XYZ file of C-alpha atoms in Angstrom:
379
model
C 138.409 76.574 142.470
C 138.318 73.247 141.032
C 141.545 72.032 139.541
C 140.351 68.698 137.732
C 139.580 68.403 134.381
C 136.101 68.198 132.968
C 134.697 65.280 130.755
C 134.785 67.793 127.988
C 138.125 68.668 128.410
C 139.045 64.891 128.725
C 137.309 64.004 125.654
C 138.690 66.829 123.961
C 142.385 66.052 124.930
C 142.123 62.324 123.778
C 140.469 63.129 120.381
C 143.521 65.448 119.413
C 145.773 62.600 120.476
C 144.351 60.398 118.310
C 143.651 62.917 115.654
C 147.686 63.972 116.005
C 149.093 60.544 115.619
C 147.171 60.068 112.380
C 147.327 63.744 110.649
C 150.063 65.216 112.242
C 152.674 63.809 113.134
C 153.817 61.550 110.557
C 153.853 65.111 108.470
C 155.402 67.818 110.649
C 159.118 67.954 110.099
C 158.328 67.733 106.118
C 155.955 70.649 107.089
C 158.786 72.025 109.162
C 161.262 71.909 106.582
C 159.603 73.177 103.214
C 157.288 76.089 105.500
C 154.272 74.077 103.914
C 150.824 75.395 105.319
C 148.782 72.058 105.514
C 145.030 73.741 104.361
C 143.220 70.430 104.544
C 144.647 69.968 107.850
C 142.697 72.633 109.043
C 139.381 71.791 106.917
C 139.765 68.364 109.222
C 139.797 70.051 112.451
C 137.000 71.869 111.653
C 135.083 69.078 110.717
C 135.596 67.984 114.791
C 134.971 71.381 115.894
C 138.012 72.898 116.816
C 137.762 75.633 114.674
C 135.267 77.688 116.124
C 135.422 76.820 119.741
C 133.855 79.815 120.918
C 131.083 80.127 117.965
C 127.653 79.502 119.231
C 125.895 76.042 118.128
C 123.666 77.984 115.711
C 126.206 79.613 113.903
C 127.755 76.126 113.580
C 130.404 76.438 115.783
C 131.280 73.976 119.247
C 129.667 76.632 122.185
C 132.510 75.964 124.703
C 134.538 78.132 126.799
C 138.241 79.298 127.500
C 139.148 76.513 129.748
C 137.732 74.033 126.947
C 139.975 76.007 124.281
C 143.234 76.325 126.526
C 143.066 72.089 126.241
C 142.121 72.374 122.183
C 145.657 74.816 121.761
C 147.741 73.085 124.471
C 147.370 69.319 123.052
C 147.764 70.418 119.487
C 151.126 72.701 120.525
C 152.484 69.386 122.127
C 152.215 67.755 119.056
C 153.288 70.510 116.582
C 153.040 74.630 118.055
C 152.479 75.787 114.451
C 149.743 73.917 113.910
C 148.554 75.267 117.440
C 149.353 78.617 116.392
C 146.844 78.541 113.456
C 144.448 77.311 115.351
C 144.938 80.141 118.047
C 144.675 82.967 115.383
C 141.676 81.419 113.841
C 139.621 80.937 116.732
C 140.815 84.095 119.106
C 141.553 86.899 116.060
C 139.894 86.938 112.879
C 136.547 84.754 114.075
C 136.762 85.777 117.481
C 136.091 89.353 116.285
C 133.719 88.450 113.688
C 131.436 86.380 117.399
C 132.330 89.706 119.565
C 131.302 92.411 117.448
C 129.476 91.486 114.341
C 125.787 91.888 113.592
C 123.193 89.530 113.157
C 123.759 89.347 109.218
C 127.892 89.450 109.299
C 127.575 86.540 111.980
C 125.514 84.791 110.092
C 127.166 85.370 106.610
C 131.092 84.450 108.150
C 130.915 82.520 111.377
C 129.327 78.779 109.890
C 132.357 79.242 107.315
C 135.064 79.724 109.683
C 133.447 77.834 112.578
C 133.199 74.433 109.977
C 137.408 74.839 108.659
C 135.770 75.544 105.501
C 136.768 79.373 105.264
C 140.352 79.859 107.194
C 140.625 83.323 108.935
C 143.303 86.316 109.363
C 143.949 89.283 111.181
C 145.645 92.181 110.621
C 146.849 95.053 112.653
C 150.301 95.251 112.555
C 152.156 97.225 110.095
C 155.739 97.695 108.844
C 156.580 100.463 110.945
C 153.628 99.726 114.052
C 154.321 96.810 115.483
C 153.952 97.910 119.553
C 152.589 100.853 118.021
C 149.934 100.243 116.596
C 148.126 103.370 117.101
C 150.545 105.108 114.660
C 149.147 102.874 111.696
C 149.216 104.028 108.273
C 146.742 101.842 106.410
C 143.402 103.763 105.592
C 139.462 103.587 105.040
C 137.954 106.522 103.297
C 134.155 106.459 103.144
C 132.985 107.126 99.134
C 129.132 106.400 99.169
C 128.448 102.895 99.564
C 131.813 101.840 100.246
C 135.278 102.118 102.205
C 138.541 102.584 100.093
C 141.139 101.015 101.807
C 145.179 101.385 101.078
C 147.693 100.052 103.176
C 149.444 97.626 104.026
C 149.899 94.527 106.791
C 152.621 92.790 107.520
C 153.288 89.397 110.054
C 150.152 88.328 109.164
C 149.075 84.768 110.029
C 147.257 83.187 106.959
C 148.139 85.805 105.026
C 148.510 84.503 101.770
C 145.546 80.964 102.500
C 143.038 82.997 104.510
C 139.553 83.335 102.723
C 138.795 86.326 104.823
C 140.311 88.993 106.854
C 139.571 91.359 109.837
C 141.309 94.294 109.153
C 141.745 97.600 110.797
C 142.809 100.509 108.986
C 142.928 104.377 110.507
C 139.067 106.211 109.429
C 140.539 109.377 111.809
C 143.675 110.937 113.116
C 146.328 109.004 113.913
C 147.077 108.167 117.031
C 143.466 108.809 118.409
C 142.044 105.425 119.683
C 138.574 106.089 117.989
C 139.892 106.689 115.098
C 140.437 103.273 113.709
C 137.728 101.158 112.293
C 137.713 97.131 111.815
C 136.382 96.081 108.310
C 135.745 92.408 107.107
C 137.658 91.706 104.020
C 137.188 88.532 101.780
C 139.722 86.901 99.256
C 139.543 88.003 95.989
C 137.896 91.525 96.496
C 139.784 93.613 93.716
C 142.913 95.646 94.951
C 143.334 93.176 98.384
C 146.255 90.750 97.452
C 149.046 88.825 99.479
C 152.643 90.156 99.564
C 156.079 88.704 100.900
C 155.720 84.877 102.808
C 157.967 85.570 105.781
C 161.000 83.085 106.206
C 161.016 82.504 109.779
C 163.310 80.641 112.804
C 160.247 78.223 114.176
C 156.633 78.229 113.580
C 157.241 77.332 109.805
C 153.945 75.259 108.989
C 152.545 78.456 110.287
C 151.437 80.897 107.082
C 152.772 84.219 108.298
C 152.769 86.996 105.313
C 151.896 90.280 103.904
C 148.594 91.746 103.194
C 148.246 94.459 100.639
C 145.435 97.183 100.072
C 145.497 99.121 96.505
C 142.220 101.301 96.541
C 140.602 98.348 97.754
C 136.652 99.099 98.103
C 134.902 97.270 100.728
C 131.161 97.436 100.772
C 129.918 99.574 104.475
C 127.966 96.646 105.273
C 132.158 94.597 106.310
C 132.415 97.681 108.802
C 132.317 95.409 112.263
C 130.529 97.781 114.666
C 130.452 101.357 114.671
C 132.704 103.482 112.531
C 135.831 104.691 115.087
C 135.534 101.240 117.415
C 138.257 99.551 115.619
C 140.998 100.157 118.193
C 139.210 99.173 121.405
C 137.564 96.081 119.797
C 141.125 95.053 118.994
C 142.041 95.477 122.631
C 139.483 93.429 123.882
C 140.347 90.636 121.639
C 144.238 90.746 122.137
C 142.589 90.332 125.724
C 141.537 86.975 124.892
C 144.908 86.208 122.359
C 146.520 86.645 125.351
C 145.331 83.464 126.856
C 145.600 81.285 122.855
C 149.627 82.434 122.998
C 149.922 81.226 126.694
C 148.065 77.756 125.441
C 150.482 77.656 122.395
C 153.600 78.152 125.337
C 151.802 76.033 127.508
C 151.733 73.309 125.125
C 155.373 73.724 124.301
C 156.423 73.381 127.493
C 154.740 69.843 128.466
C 155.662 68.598 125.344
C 159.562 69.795 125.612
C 159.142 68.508 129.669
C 157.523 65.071 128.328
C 160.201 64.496 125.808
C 162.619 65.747 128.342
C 161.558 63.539 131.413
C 161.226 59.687 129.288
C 164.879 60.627 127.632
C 166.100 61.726 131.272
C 164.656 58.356 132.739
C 166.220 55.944 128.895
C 169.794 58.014 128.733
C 172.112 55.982 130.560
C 175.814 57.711 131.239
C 178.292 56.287 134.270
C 176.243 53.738 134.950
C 172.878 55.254 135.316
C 170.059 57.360 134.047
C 170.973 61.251 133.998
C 167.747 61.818 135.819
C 169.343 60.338 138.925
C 172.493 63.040 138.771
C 171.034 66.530 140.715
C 171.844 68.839 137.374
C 169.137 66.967 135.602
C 166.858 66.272 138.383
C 166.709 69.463 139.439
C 165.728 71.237 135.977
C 162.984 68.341 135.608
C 162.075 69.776 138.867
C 161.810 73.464 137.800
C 160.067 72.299 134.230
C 157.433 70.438 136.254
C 157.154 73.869 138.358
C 156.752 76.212 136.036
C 154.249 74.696 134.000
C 151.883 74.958 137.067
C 152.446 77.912 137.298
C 151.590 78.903 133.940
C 148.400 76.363 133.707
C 147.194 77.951 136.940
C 147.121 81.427 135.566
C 145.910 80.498 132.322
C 142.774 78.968 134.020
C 142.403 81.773 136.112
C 142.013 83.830 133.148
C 140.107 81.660 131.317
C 137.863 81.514 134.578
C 137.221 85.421 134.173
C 137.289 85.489 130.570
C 133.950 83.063 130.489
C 132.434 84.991 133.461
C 132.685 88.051 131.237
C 134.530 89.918 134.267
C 137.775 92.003 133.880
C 140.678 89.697 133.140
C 142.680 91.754 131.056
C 145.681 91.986 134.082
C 145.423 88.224 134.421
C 145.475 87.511 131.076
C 148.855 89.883 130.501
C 150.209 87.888 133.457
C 149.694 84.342 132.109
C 150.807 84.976 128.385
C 153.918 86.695 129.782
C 154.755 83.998 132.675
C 153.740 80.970 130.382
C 155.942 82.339 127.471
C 158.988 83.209 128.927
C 158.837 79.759 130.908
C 158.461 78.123 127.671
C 161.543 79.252 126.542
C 163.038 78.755 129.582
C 161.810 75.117 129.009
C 162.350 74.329 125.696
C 166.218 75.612 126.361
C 166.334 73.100 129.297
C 164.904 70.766 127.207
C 167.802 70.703 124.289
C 170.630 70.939 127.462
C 168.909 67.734 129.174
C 169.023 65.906 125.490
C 172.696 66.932 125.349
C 173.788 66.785 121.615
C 170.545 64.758 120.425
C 168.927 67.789 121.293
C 170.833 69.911 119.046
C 169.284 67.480 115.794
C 166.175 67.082 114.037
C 165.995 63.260 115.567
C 164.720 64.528 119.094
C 161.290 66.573 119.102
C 163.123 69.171 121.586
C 164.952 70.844 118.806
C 161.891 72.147 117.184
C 160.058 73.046 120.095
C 163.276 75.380 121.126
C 163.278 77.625 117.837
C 159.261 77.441 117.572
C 158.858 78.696 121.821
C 160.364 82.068 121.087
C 157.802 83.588 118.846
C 155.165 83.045 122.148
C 157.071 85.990 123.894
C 156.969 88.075 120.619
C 153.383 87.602 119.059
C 150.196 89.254 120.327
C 152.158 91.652 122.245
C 155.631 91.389 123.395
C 156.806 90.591 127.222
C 157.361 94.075 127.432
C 154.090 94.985 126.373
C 152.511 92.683 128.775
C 154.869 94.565 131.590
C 153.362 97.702 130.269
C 149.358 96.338 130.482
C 150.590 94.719 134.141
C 151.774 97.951 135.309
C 149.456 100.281 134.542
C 146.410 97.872 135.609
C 148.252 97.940 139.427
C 149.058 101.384 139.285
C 145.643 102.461 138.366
């Protein structure tokens, strides 16, 4: 395997450095503070093709590959996570499944949209009561004639209230049977879809996360993304792929916690010297620097099967899991090795601490991934 970045990934990393220091930075912590959702942000980062990494050239999109879109998430996320994290769901959920399972026409009608920043994307599956569970969900498609009725509801939805469309799935059969779920595209303004609750949250905050609501909401049969029943296992498959955006987000998190971590370790002078020469901040530097291998090394593994099209979806479980519980292991160091700067606003490491948590929560929980992991090497 070769471990050295390619010219794409170089070039990629050094445009959202530049990009960051104009558009993002100067603006986070305002972000931060008033949960402000920066839309033309995102119209920006489409313009330099980082919102639709994986969509092919002629549906306007960039053509690249996982380890291309690990660097796009990681140097955003050590900039700002929750810009990272709206990047991830744009790219991996809502157009990802839109690139993996549409036809011809829906591809051709959605992707140049979300691929150019100028359409933002969502996707729901989770539900009030389904959150793990989200074979038990209660949101439903009836077929009347030309159309699918949809009622329901969504909830922890990224872009919930901004997105312009929406890849929902919503039971079309029993519940609880994995072909009985269907995924349907959904678009802004279609009568009886509208936005509920904006969630109030610990970190992520200039990340949109809210309700989506369904009141007898018809959707013509031509949204229906594959066939009727597929819903559930084309879900799967892309939470396959989420699996490696969350690690990025963590991943991203963790260098830029590490970075922030390692020039105040080397600048903080107490008895006479830096902290970084004293062993009990040496010595977490040294397990920072550690586990982020670790965690880019798995994430590039999967990334190496998820472009080869072979079966990743152990590895994949694997890296989110390992790169988001060292995250938070990180970011935790992080605001220790800062001391009580760490514990303000002043010091980058503060926000990075309350945003790393969600990375062990979203797109299936640690314990889910020990579930996947477990039942892929039992098998």
């Amino acid at each position: 395997m070769n471990f050295d970045q390619t010219e794409t990934q170089k070039m990629i990393a050094e445009s959202i450095r530049d990009f960051a220091k104009q558009h993002i930075t100067p603006f986070m912590m305002d972000w931060d503070e008033k949960q402000i959702f920066p839309v033309d942000l995102f119209h920006k980062l489409g313009e330099m093709g980082f919102m639709g990494v994986f969509v092919p050239e002629k549906y306007g999109g960039s053509g690249l590959g996982y380890h291309e879109y690990i660097t796009v998430i990681e140097e955003i996320s050590k900039v700002d996570s929750s810009i990272g994290l709206s990047v991830a769901a744009h790219n991996s959920l809502c157009t990802g499944h839109i690139n993996y399972f549409g036809n011809s026409a829906q591809k051709t009608k959605w992707l140049p949209k979300l691929a150019s920043g100028a359409w933002i994307g969502a996707w729901g599956l989770t539900e009030h009561n389904t959150g793990s569970d989200a074979g038990g969900m209660n949101t439903t498609a009836k077929k009347e004639g030309d159309y699918y009725i949809l009622n329901g509801a969504k909830n922890f939805i990224t872009h919930g209230i901004s997105g312009n469309v929406a890849v929902i799935m919503a039971r079309t059969g029993e519940k609880g049977d994995s072909h009985g779920m269907s995924a349907f595209v959904v678009e802004k303004g279609t009568p009886g879809f509208t936005s509920g609750k904006k969630e109030n949250k610990l970190g992520m905050r200039a990340s949109e996360t809210a309700e989506l609501i369904f009141d007898n909401c018809h959707i013509p049969k031509e949204n229906l993304l594959g066939a009727e029943g597929d819903g559930f296992i084309q879900a799967l498959k892309v939470l396959d792929g989420g699996r490696i955006s969350i690690g990025a987000l963590a991943l991203g998190i963790s260098k830029g916690a590490y970075e922030a971590s390692l020039k105040y370790a080397k600048e903080r002078v107490q008895f006479g010297k830096p902290i970084s020469a004293f062993q009990g901040i040496s010595f977490k530097l040294a397990d920072m620097a550690t586990e982020i291998e670790a965690s880019e090394l798995l994430l590039h593994k999967a990334a190496s099967l998820k472009d080869r099209n072979l079966p990743m979806t152990k590895i994949g479980a694997m890296a989110k899991m390992y790169a988001s519980e060292a995250c938070v292991k990180i970011a935790n160091d992080a605001v220790q090795i800062h001391g009580g700067y760490g514990y303000t606003k002043d010091y980058p490491v503060e926000k990075f601490y309350r945003d790393a948590k969600l990375c062990t929560i979203g797109e299936g929980t640690t314990e889910i991934q020990k579930v996947v992991i477990a039942r892929k090497i039992l098998e």
